[in-house]
Amino acid sequence: MIILITGASHTGKTFLAQRLLKKFKYPYMSIDHLKMGLIRSGKTSLTPEDDDKLTEYLWPIVREIMKTAIENQQNMIVEGCFIPPDWRKDFDEPYLQSILFVCLAMSDAYIDTHFDAILKHSCEIEKRLPDSHYTPDSLKADNHYYMSAFARNGEQVTLIDSSYEKTIRTLIKALDATRQK
């Protein structure tokens, strides 16, 4: 089983992956770590700011890692923002049956109400560079992109609208129930 997690920046993708690791004992792969490994090793001339180009570059690698894990009946959590909205087109049905997909996004109201807490918790799992360039408007724009792009491709988006913790707990219960089928 592969649990594939994407979403806007600061929505808690890594936090969710860490919680799932503890609950299910599945290893997880951060696409950000793969990105930085390729950039720092000089295997690509792309930079951390080349989001669209990074998706084109990283997704074929991530996709084939997922296929290999499925073929070997290995469980894995894959999380990151470099997942194209039309990701399903790259998998035949037998593969898709082994993938649970999660897309996280925050509502405008949630961002307005919790902006300071969002930035405060951004280093909960991994140490990030300072987030001073993020504004409520930039986070809203990023979340709108994920909500519309993934919904347009038929994906369900988990909307964080009131209680972050309650939303994550409900999501983990749903993933657990689906995983056990």
XYZ file of C-alpha atoms in Angstrom:
181
model
C 0.000 0.000 0.000
C 1.223 3.473 -0.929
C -0.142 6.516 0.847
C 0.504 9.486 -1.426
C 0.233 12.885 0.293
C 0.321 16.267 -1.402
C -1.016 19.717 -0.748
C -0.184 23.347 -0.420
C 2.819 24.577 1.494
C 2.417 24.588 5.283
C -0.621 22.269 5.312
C 1.162 19.636 7.376
C 2.073 17.017 4.773
C 5.235 16.020 6.633
C 3.429 16.137 9.979
C 0.743 13.788 8.612
C 3.403 11.465 7.160
C 5.137 11.325 10.540
C 1.853 10.499 12.308
C 1.124 7.757 9.754
C 4.642 6.360 10.197
C 4.000 6.034 13.923
C 0.534 4.509 13.486
C 1.050 2.169 10.518
C 4.822 1.602 10.754
C 5.180 2.422 7.040
C 8.408 4.114 6.013
C 8.017 7.443 4.294
C 9.830 9.306 1.617
C 9.892 13.073 1.473
C 9.988 14.328 -2.095
C 11.652 17.474 -0.705
C 14.573 15.347 0.501
C 14.890 13.764 -2.935
C 14.751 17.254 -4.492
C 17.487 18.621 -2.250
C 19.659 15.531 -2.717
C 19.543 15.927 -6.484
C 20.137 19.686 -6.298
C 22.991 19.518 -3.769
C 24.684 16.637 -5.577
C 24.724 18.635 -8.804
C 22.602 16.050 -10.629
C 20.308 18.862 -11.774
C 20.723 22.565 -12.481
C 17.247 23.249 -11.087
C 16.878 25.287 -7.917
C 14.419 24.975 -5.012
C 12.396 27.816 -6.576
C 11.773 25.957 -9.882
C 8.492 24.391 -8.719
C 6.909 23.484 -12.078
C 10.169 22.239 -13.561
C 10.881 20.268 -10.373
C 7.529 18.518 -10.667
C 8.361 17.520 -14.254
C 11.815 16.348 -13.168
C 10.932 14.580 -9.900
C 7.550 13.012 -10.656
C 8.839 10.344 -13.101
C 11.356 9.221 -10.471
C 8.809 9.209 -7.633
C 6.229 7.455 -9.821
C 8.624 4.618 -10.635
C 9.691 4.263 -6.986
C 5.999 3.875 -6.113
C 5.475 1.266 -8.845
C 8.506 -0.692 -7.639
C 7.219 -0.656 -4.052
C 3.780 -1.855 -5.185
C 5.282 -4.618 -7.335
C 7.289 -5.780 -4.321
C 4.240 -5.540 -2.020
C 5.985 -2.956 0.139
C 4.161 -0.268 2.067
C 5.310 3.322 1.816
C 4.212 6.868 2.527
C 5.252 9.388 -0.121
C 4.765 13.065 0.678
C 5.507 16.320 -1.033
C 4.192 19.042 -3.247
C 5.774 17.830 -6.505
C 2.850 15.615 -7.521
C 0.971 16.629 -10.671
C -2.808 17.034 -10.395
C -3.295 14.408 -13.127
C -1.012 11.865 -11.426
C -3.478 8.976 -11.900
C -2.894 8.884 -15.664
C 0.566 7.436 -14.971
C -0.754 4.269 -13.292
C -2.732 1.305 -14.585
C -5.680 0.160 -12.470
C -3.818 -2.594 -10.575
C -1.366 0.033 -9.308
C -4.140 2.505 -8.462
C -5.792 -0.116 -6.260
C -2.691 0.020 -4.054
C -2.544 3.818 -3.698
C -4.395 5.912 -1.131
C -4.278 9.576 -2.118
C -4.477 12.596 0.183
C -4.468 16.243 -0.823
C -4.425 18.778 2.016
C -5.592 22.384 1.716
C -6.591 25.114 4.125
C -9.592 27.383 3.736
C -9.175 31.149 3.560
C -10.971 31.479 6.903
C -8.605 28.978 8.516
C -5.558 30.847 7.193
C -6.952 34.185 8.377
C -7.689 32.811 11.846
C -4.558 30.679 12.309
C -1.830 32.357 10.225
C 0.595 32.890 13.121
C 0.115 29.297 14.329
C 0.641 27.960 10.797
C 4.043 29.655 10.610
C 4.878 28.701 14.195
C 4.259 25.002 13.471
C 6.086 24.998 10.131
C 9.191 23.615 11.842
C 7.329 20.986 13.862
C 8.910 18.044 12.017
C 11.675 19.555 9.920
C 13.675 22.734 10.343
C 12.777 25.197 7.616
C 14.431 28.397 6.569
C 12.648 31.508 7.861
C 9.124 31.885 6.444
C 9.110 35.688 6.329
C 8.155 35.710 2.622
C 4.865 33.914 3.353
C 1.810 36.078 3.778
C -1.825 35.121 4.313
C -2.467 36.021 0.669
C 0.397 33.877 -0.649
C -0.753 30.887 1.425
C -4.326 31.394 0.216
C -3.175 31.484 -3.416
C -1.176 28.275 -2.949
C -4.145 26.536 -1.290
C -6.543 27.743 -4.014
C -4.247 26.229 -6.640
C -4.303 22.810 -4.947
C -8.040 22.890 -4.310
C -8.908 23.786 -7.893
C -6.230 21.806 -9.781
C -6.789 18.545 -7.925
C -10.593 18.889 -7.791
C -10.577 19.566 -11.556
C -8.844 16.184 -11.936
C -11.497 14.417 -9.858
C -9.502 14.243 -6.642
C -10.968 14.718 -3.206
C -9.257 17.481 -1.249
C -9.177 17.326 2.549
C -10.069 20.850 3.596
C -8.696 22.118 6.881
C -11.365 24.589 7.891
C -11.746 24.656 11.674
C -9.706 22.263 13.797
C -6.445 21.082 12.268
C -6.009 18.295 14.806
C -9.578 17.022 14.387
C -9.233 17.044 10.595
C -5.979 15.054 10.753
C -7.397 12.536 13.264
C -10.483 12.002 11.074
C -8.283 11.592 7.990
C -6.046 9.028 9.713
C -9.102 7.008 10.809
C -10.447 7.048 7.243
C -7.075 5.959 5.823
C -6.861 3.172 8.389
C -10.354 1.911 7.507
C -9.605 2.004 3.772
C -6.207 0.380 4.244
C -7.724 -2.555 6.110
C -10.233 -3.402 3.363
